[in-house]
Coordinates of N, CA and C in Angstrom, one line a residue:
X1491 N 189.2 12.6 343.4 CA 187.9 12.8 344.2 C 187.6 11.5 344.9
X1492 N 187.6 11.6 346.2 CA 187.1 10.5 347.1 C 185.6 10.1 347.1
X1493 N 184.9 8.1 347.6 CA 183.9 8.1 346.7 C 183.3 9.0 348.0
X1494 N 183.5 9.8 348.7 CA 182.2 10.4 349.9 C 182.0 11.4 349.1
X1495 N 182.8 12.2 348.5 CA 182.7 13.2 347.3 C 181.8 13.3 346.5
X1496 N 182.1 12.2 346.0 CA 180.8 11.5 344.6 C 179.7 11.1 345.2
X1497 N 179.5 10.8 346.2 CA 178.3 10.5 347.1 C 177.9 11.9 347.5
X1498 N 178.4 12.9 347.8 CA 178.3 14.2 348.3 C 177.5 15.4 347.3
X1499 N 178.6 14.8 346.4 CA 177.4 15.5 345.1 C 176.5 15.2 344.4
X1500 N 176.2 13.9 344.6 CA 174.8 13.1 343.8 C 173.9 13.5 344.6
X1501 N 173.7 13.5 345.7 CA 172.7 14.2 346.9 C 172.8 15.4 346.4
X1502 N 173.9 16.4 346.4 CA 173.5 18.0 346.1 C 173.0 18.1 345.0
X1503 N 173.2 17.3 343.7 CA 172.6 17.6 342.7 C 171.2 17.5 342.3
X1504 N 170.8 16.1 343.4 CA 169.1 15.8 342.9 C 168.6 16.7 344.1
X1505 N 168.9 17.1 345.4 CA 168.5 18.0 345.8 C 167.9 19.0 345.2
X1506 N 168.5 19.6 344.3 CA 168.4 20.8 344.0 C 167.8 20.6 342.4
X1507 N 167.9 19.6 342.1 CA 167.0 19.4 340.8 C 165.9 19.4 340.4
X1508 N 165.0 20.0 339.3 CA 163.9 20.1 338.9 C 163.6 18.7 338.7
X1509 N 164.1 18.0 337.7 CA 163.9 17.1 337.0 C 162.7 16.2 337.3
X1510 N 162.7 15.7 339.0 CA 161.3 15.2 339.7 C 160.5 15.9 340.5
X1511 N 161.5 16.9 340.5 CA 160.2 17.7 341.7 C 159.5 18.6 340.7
X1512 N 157.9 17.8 340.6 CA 157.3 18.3 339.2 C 155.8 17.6 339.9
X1513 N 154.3 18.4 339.5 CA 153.2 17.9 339.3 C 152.8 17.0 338.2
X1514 N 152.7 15.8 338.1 CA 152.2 15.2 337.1 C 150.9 15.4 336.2
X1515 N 150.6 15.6 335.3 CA 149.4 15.5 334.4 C 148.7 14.9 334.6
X1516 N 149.4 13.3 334.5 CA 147.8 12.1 334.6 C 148.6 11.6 336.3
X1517 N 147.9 10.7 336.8 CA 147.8 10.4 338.1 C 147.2 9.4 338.7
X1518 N 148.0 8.3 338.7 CA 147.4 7.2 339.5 C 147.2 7.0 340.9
X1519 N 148.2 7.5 341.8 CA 148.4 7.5 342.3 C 149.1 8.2 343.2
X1520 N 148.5 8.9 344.3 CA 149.1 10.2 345.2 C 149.0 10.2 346.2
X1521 N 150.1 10.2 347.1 CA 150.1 10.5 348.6 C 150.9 11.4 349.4
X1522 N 150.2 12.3 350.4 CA 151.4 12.5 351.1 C 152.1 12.1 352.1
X1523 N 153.6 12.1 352.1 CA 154.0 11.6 353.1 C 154.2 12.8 354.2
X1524 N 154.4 12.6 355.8 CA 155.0 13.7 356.6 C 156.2 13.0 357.5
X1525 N 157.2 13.8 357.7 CA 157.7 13.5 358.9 C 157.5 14.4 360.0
X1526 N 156.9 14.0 361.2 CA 156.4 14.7 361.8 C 157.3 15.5 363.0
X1527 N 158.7 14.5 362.8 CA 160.2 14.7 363.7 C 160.1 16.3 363.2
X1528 N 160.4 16.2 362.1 CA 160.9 17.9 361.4 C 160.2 19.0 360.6
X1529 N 159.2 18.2 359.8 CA 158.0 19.1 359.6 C 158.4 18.4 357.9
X1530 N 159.4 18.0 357.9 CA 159.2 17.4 355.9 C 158.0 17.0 355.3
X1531 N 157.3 17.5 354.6 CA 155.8 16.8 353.8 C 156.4 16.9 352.3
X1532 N 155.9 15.8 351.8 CA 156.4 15.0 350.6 C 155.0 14.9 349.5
X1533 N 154.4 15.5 348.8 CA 153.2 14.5 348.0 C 154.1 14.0 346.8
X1534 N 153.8 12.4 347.0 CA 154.8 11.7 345.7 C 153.2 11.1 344.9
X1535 N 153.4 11.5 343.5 CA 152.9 11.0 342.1 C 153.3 10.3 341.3
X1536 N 152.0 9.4 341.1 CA 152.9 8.3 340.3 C 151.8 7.9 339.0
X1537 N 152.2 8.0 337.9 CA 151.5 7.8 336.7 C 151.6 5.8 336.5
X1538 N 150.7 4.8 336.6 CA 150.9 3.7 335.8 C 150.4 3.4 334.9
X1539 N 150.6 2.3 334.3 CA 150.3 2.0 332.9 C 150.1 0.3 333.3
X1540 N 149.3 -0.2 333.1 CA 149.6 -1.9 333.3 C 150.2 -2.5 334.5
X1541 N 150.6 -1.7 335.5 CA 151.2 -2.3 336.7 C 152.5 -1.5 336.6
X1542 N 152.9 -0.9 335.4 CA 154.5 -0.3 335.4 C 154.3 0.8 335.9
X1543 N 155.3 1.7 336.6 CA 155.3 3.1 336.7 C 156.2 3.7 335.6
X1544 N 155.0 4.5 334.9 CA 155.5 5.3 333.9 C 156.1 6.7 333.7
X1545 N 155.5 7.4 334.9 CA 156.3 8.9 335.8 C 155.6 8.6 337.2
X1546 N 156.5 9.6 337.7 CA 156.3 9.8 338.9 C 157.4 11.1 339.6
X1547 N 156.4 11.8 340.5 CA 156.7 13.2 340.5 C 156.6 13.8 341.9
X1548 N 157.2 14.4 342.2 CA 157.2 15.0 343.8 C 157.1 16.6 344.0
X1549 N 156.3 17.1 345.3 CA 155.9 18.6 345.5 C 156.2 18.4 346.6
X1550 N 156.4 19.4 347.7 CA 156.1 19.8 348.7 C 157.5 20.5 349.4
X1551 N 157.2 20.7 350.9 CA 158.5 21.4 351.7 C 159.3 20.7 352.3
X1552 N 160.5 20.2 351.7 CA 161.2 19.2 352.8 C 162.4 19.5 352.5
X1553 N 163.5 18.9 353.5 CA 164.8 19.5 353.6 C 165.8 18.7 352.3
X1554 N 166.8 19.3 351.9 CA 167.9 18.6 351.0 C 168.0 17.5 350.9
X1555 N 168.1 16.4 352.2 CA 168.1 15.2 352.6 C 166.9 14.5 351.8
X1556 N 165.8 15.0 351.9 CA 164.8 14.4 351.6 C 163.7 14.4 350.4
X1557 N 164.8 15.7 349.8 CA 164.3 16.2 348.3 C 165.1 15.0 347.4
X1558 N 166.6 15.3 347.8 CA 167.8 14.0 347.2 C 166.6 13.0 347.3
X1559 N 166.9 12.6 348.2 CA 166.1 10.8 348.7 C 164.9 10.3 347.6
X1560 N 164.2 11.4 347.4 CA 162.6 11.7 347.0 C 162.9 11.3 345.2
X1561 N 164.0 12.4 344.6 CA 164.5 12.5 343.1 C 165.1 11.2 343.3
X1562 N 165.6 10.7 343.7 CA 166.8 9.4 343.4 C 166.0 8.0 343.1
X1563 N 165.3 8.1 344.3 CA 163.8 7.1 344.4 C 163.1 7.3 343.0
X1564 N 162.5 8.2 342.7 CA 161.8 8.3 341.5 C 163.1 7.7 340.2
X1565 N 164.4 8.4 340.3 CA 164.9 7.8 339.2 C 164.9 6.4 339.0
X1566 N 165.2 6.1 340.1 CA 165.4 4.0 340.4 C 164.2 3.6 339.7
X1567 N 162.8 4.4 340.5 CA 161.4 3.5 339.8 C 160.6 3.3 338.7
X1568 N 161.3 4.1 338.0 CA 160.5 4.5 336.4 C 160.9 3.1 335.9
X1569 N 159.4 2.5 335.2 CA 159.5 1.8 334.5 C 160.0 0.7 335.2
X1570 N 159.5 0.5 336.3 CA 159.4 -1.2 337.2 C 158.0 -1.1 337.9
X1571 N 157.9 -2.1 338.0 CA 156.4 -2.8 338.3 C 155.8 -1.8 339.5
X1572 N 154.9 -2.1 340.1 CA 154.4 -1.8 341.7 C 155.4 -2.8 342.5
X1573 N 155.3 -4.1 342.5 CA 156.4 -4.8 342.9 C 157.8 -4.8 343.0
X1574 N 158.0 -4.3 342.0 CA 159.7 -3.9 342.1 C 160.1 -2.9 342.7
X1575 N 159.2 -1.7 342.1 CA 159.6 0.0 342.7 C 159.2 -0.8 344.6
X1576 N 158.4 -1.6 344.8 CA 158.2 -2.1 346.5 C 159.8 -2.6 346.6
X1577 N 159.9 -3.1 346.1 CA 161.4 -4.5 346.4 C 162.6 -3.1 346.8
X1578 N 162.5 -2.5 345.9 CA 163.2 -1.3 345.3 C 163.2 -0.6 346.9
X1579 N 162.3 -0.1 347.9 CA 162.2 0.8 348.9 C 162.4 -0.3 349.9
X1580 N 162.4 -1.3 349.6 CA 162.1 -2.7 350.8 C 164.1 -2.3 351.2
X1581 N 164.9 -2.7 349.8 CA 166.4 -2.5 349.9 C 166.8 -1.5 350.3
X1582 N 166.2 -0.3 350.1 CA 166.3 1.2 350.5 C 166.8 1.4 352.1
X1583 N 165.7 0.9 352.9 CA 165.5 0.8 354.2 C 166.2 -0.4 354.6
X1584 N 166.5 -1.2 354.5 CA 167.2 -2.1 354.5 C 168.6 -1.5 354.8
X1585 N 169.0 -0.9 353.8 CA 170.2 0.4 353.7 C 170.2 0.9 355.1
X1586 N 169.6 1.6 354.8 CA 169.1 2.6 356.4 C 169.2 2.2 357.4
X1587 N 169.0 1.0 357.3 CA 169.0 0.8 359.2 C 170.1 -0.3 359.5
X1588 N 170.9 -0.2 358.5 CA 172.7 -1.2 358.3 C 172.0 -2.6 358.6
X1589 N 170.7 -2.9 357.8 CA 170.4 -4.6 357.5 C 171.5 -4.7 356.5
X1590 N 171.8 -6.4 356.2 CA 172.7 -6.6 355.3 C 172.0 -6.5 354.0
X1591 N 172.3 -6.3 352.5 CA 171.8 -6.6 351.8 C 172.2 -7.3 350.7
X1592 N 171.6 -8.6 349.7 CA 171.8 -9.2 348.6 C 172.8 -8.2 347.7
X1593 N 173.9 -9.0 347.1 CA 174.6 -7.9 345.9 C 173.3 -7.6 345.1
X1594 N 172.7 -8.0 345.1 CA 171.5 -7.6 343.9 C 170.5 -6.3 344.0
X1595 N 169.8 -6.4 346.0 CA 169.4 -5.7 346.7 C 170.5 -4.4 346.8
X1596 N 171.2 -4.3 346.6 CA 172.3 -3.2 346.7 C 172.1 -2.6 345.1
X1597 N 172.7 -3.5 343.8 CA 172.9 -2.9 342.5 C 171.1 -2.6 342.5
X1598 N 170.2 -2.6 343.0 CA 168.7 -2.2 342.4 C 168.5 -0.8 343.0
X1599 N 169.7 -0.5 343.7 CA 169.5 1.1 344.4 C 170.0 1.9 344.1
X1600 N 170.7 1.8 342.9 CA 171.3 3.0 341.9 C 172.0 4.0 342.9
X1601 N 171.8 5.4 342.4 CA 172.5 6.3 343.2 C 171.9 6.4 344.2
X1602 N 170.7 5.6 345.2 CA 170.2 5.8 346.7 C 171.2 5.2 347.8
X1603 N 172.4 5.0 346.9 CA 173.3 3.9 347.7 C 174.4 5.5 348.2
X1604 N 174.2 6.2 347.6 CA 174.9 7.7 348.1 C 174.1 8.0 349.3
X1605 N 172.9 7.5 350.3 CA 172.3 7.9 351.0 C 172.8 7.3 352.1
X1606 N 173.8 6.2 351.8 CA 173.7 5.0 352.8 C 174.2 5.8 354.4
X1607 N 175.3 6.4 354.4 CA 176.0 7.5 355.4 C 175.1 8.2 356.4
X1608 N 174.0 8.1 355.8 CA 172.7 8.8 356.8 C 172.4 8.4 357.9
X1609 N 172.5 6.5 358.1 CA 172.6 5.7 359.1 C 172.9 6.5 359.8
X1610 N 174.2 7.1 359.7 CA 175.1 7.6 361.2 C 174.6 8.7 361.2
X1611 N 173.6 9.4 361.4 CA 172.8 10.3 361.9 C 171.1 10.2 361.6
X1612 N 171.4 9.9 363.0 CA 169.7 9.4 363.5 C 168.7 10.7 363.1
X1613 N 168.6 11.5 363.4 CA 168.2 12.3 363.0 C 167.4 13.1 361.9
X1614 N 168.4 12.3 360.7 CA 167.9 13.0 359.4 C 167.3 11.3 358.5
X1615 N 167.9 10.1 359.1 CA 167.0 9.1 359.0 C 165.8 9.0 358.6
X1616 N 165.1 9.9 358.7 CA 163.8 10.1 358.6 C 163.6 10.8 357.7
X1617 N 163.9 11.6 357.3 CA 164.1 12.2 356.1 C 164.5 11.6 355.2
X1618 N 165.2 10.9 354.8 CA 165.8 10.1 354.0 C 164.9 8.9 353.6
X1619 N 164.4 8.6 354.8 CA 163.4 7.2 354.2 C 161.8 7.8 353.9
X1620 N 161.4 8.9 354.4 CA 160.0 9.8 354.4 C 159.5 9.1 352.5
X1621 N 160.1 9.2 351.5 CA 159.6 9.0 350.1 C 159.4 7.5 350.0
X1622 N 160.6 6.8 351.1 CA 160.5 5.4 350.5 C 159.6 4.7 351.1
X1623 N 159.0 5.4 352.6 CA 157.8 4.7 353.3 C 156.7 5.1 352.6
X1624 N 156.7 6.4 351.6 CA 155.3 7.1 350.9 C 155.2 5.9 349.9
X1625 N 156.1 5.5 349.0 CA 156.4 4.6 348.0 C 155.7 3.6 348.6
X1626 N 155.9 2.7 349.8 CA 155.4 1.7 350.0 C 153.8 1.6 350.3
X1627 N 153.3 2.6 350.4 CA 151.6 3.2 350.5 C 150.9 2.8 349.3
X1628 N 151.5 2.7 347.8 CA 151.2 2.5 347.0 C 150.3 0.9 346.7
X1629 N 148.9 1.1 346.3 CA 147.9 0.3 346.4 C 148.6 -1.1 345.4
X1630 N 148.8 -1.8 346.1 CA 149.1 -3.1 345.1 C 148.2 -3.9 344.1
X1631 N 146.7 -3.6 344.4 CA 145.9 -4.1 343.4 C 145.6 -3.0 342.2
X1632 N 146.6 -1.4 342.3 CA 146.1 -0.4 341.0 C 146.2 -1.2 339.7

């Protein structure tokens, strides 16, 4: 299996995964995101505790692209600060738009590094980064 493969299916799997696409109980913190290019709307949930994010959860209608993007993002951020899960979407986009990134800025993006390919199509771009611009909405004095 070639690694586009293994990149191919880490996208189809959190696509289609429950696991984050869920309403949260308690709630610190909620916004929606839209992209207005395609019609994708995103409401991302985020439970903290002390500054940490302790869940965080996503609802709405958006394409494969940006359900993936949305689950993968949530897995990276559980359990890092407001600052980090920020650092965390700063490298994200960074990704996205073929800035260079720190080996470190790279290893802090877990499986969002299966997204990187998106670059080459402008189009779904936006989709892809829709959860990580919602992420960065997130009030830094909660």
């Amino acid at each position: 299996m070639d690694v586009n493969d293994i990149y191919s299916q880490t996208i189809l799997e959190h696509s289609s995964s429950k696991k984050n696409n869920k309403k949260l109980e308690k709630v610190t913190f909620s916004k929606k995101g839209v992209n207005p290019s395609c019609g994708d709307e995103i409401v991302l949930e985020v439970y903290l505790e002390n500054n940490t994010i302790i869940d965080a959860g996503f609802n709405g209608d958006s394409c494969a692209i940006s359900k993936a993007s949305t689950s993968i993002m949530i897995d990276q951020i559980k359990g890092k600060t407001i600052a980090e899960a920020q650092s965390i979407a700063d490298s994200f986009i960074k990704l996205i738009r073929k800035e260079s990134l720190l080996k470190e800025e790279k290893e802090s993006l877990g499986d969002a590094i299966a997204l990187e390919n998106i670059s080459n199509m402008p189009a779904r771009v936006k989709c892809a980064t829709l959860p990580w611009y919602t992420l960065k909405e997130i009030d830094k004095n909660n």
